[in-house]
mmCIF file of C-alpha atoms and ligand atoms in Angstrom:
data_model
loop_
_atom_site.group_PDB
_atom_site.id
_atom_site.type_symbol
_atom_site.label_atom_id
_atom_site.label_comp_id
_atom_site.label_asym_id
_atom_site.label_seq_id
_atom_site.Cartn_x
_atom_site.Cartn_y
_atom_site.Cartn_z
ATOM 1 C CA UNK W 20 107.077 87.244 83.445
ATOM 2 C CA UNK W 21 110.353 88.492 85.624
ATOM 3 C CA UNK W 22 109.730 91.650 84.780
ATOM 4 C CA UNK W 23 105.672 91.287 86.031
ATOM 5 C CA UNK W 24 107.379 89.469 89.082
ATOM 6 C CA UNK W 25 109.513 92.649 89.482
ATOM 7 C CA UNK W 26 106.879 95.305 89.263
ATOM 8 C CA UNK W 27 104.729 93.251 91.297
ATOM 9 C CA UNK W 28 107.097 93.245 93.836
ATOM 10 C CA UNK W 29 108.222 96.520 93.720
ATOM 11 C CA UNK W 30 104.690 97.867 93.965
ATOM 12 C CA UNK W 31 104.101 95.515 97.050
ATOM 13 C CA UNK W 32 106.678 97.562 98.677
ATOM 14 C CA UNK W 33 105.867 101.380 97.618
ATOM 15 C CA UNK W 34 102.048 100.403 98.779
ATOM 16 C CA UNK W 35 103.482 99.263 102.239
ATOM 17 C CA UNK W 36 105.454 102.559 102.415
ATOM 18 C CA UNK W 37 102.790 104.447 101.743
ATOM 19 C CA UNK W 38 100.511 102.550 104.135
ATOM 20 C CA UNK W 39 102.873 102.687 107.000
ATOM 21 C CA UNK W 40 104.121 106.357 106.226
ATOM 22 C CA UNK W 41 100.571 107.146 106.340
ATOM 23 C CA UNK W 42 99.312 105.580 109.669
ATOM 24 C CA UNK W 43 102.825 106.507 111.370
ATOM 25 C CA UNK W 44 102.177 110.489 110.204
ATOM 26 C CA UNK W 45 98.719 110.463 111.463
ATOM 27 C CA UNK W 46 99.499 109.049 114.767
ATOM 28 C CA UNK W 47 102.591 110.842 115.348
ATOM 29 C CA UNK W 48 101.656 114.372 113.564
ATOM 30 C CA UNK W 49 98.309 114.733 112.655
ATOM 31 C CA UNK W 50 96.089 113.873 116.036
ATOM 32 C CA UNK W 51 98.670 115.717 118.515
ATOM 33 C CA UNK W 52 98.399 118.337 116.017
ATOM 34 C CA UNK W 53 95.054 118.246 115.582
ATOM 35 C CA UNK W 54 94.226 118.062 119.730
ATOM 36 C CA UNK W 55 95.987 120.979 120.132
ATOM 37 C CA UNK W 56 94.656 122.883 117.369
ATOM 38 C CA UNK W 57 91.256 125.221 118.633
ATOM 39 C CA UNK W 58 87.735 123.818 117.608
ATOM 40 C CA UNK W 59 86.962 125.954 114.323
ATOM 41 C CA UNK W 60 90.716 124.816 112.917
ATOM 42 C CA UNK W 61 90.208 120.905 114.277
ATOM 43 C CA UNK W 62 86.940 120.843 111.819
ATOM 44 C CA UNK W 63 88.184 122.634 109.200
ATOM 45 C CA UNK W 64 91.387 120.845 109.309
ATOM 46 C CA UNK W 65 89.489 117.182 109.468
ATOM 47 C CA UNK W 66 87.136 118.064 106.629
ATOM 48 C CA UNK W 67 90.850 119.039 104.148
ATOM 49 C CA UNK W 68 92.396 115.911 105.241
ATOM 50 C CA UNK W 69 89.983 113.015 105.733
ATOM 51 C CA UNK W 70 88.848 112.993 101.680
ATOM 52 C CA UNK W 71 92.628 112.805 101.243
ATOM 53 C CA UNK W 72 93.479 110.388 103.524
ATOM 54 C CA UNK W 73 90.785 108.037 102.600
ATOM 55 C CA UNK W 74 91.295 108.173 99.350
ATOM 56 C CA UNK W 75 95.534 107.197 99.945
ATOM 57 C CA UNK W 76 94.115 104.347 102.203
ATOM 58 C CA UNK W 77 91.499 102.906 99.726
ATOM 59 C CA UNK W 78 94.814 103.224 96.507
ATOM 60 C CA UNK W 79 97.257 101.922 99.002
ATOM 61 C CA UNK W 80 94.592 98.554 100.219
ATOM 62 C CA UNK W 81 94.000 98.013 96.414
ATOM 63 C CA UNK W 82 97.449 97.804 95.475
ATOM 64 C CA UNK W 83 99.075 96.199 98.249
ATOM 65 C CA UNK W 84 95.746 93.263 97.813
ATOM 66 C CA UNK W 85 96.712 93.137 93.930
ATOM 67 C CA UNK W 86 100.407 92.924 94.088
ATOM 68 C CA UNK W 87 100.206 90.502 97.493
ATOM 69 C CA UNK W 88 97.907 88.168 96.170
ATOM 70 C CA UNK W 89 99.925 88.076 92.551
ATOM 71 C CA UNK W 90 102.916 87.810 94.669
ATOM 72 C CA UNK W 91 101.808 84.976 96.644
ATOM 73 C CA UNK W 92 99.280 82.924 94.409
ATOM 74 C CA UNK W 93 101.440 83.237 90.963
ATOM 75 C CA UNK W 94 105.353 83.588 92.526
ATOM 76 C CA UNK W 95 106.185 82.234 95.952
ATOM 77 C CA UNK W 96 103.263 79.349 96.340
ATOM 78 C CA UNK W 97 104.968 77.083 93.901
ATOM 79 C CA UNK W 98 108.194 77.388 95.666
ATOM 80 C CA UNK W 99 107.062 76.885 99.071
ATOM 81 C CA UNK W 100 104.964 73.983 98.298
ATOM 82 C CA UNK W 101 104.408 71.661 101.288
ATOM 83 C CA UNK W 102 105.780 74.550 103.878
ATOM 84 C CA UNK W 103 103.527 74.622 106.533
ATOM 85 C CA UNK W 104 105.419 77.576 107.911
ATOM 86 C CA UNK W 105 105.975 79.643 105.268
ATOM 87 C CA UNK W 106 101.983 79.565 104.492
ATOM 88 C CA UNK W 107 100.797 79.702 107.926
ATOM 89 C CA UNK W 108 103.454 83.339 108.753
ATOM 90 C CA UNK W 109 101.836 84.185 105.457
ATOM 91 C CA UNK W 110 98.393 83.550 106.622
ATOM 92 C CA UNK W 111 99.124 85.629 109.480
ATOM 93 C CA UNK W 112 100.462 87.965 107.391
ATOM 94 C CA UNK W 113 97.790 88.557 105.276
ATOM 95 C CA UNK W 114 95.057 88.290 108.482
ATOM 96 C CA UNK W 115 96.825 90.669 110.247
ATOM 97 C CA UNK W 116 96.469 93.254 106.882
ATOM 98 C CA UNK W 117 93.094 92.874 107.109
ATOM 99 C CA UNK W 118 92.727 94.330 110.526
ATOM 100 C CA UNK W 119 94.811 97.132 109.780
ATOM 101 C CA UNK W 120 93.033 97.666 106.340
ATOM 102 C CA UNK W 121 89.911 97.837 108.355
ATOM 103 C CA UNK W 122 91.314 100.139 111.101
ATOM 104 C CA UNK W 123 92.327 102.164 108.871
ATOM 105 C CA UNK W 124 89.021 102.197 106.341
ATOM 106 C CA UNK W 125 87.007 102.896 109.634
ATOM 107 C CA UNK W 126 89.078 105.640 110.800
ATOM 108 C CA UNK W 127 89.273 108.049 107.477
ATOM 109 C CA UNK W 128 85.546 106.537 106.453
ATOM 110 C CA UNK W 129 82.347 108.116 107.333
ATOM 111 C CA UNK W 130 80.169 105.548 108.289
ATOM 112 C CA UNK W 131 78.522 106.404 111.945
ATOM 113 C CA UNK W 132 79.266 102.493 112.930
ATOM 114 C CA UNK W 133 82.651 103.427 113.349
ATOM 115 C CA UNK W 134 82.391 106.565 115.198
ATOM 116 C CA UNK W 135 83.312 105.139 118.340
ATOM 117 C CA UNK W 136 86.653 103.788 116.710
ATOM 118 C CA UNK W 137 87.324 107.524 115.353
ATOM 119 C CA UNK W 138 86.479 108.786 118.949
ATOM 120 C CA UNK W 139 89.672 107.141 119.852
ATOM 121 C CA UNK W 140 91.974 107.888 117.349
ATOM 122 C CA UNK W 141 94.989 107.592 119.362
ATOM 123 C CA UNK W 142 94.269 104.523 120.628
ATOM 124 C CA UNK W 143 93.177 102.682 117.262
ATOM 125 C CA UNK W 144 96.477 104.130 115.147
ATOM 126 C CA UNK W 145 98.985 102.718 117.814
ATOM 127 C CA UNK W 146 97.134 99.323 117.249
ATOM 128 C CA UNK W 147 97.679 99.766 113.416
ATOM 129 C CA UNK W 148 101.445 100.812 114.007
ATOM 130 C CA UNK W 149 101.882 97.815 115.886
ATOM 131 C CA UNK W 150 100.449 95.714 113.762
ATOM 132 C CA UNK W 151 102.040 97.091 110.156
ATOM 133 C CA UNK W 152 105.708 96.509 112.226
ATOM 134 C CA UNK W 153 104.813 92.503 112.643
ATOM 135 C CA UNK W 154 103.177 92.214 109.234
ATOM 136 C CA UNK W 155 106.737 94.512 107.718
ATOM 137 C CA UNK W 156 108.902 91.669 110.166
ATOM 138 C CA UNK W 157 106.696 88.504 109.004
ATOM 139 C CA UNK W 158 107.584 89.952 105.549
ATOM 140 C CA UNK W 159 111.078 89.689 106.421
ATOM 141 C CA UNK W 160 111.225 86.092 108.128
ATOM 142 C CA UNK W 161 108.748 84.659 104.390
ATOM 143 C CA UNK W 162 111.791 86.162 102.517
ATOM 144 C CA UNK W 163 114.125 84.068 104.420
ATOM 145 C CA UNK W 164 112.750 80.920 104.075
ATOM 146 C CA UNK W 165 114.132 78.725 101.924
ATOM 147 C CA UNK W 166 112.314 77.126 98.370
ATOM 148 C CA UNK W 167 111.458 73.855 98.222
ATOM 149 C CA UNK W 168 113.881 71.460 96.913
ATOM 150 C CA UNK W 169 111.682 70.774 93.592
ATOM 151 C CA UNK W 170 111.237 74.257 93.387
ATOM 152 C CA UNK W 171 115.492 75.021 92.694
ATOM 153 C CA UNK W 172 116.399 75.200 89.145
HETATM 154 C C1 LIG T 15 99.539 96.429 105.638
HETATM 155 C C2 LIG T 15 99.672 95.513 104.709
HETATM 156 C C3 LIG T 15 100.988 94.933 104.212
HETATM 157 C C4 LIG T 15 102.276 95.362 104.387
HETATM 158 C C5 LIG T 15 102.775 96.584 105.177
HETATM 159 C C6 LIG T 15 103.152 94.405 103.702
HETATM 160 C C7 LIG T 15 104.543 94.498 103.681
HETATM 161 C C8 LIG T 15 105.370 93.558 103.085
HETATM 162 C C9 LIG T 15 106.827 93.640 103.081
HETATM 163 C C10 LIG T 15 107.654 94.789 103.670
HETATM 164 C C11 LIG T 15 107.286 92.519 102.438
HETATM 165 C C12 LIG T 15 108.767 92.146 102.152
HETATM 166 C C13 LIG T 15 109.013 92.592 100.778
HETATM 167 C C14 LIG T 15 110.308 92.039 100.224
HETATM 168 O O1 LIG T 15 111.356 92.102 100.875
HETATM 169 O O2 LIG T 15 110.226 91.564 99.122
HETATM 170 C C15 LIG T 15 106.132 91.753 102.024
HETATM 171 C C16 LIG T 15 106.224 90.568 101.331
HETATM 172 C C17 LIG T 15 105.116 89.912 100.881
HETATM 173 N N1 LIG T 15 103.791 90.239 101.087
HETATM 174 FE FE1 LIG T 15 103.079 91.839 102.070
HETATM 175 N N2 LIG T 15 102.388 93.434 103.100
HETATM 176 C C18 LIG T 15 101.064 93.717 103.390
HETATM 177 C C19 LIG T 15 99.946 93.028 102.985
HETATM 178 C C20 LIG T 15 100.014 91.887 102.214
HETATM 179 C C21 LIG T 15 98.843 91.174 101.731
HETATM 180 C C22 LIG T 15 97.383 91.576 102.012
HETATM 181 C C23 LIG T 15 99.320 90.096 101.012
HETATM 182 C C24 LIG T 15 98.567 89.000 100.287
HETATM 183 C C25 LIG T 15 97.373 89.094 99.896
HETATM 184 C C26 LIG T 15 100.788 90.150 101.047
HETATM 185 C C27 LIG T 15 101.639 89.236 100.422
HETATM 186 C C28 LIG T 15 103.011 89.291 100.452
HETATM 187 C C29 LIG T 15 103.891 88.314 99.793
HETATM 188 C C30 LIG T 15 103.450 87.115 98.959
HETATM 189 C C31 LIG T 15 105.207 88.694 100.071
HETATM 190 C C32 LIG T 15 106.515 88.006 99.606
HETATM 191 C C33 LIG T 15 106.989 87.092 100.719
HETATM 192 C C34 LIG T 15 108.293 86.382 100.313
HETATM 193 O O3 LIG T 15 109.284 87.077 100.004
HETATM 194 O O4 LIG T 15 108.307 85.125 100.319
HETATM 195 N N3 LIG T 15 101.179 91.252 101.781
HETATM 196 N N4 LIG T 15 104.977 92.406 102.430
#
């Protein structure tokens, strides 16, 4: 089971990099690069990279939903029993990773819904950025928090 624990853990993390490489390249690189880029190269550039992207996005949401939910339901809930806290941060947590998953699906997606989102690119990926540094810094404060007493070996 450690060595589950281990992998679980360690894939937790690579799908976080990933995710946060991924929205901090696009926000940073990608749309100035794209904005400044003339009309015939802006398509032809978006139609290369949005299959790509989406398809990073969807891997990196699967993972990081596997490995957090095995991480939370099968190692750390039995030893934070009874911490309010510790399972309202990680309630938080795992709320604000939904908005950001959906961000994120809405922005490389297709679906005309969201077009208004994608019309404001910019905008929408310094929300995510935001919000992936307070989910990365409530992942950091759940790690600090002690075990429960019954919980110590
Ligand atoms: C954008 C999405 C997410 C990012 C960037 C992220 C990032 C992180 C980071 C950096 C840590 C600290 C890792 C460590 O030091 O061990 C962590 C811990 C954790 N995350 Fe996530 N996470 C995300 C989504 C989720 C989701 C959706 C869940 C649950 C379904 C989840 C459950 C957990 C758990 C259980 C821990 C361990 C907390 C502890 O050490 O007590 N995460 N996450």
């Amino acid at each position: 089971m450690i060595i589950l624990d281990i992998a679980m853990r360690w894939l937790h993390l690579m799908s976080a990099i990933a995710a946060a490489g991924t929205t901090i390249l696009a926000l940073f690189v990608l749309v100035p690069v794209l904005r400044e880029s003339p009309e015939d190269v802006r398509t032809r550039l978006h139609e290369v990279i949005r299959p790509r992207m989406s398809k990073l996005v969807s891997i990196s949401i699967g993972l990081l939903l596997i490995s957090g939910f095995y991480n939370y339901l099968a190692v750390k809930m039995p030893l934070h029993e009874g911490q309010g806290l510790y399972h309202g941060l990680m309630g938080g947590k795992i709320l604000l990773a939904f908005v950001v998953f959906f961000i994120a699906s809405a922005l490389t997606g297709k679906a005309k819904a969201f077009e208004s989102l994608r019309a404001q690119r910019a905008k929408w990926l310094t929300i995510s950025v935001l919000l992936v540094m307070a989910i990365v810094a409530i992942g950091g404060v759940l790690r600090l928090q002690p075990e429960t007493a019954a919980a110590m070996p």
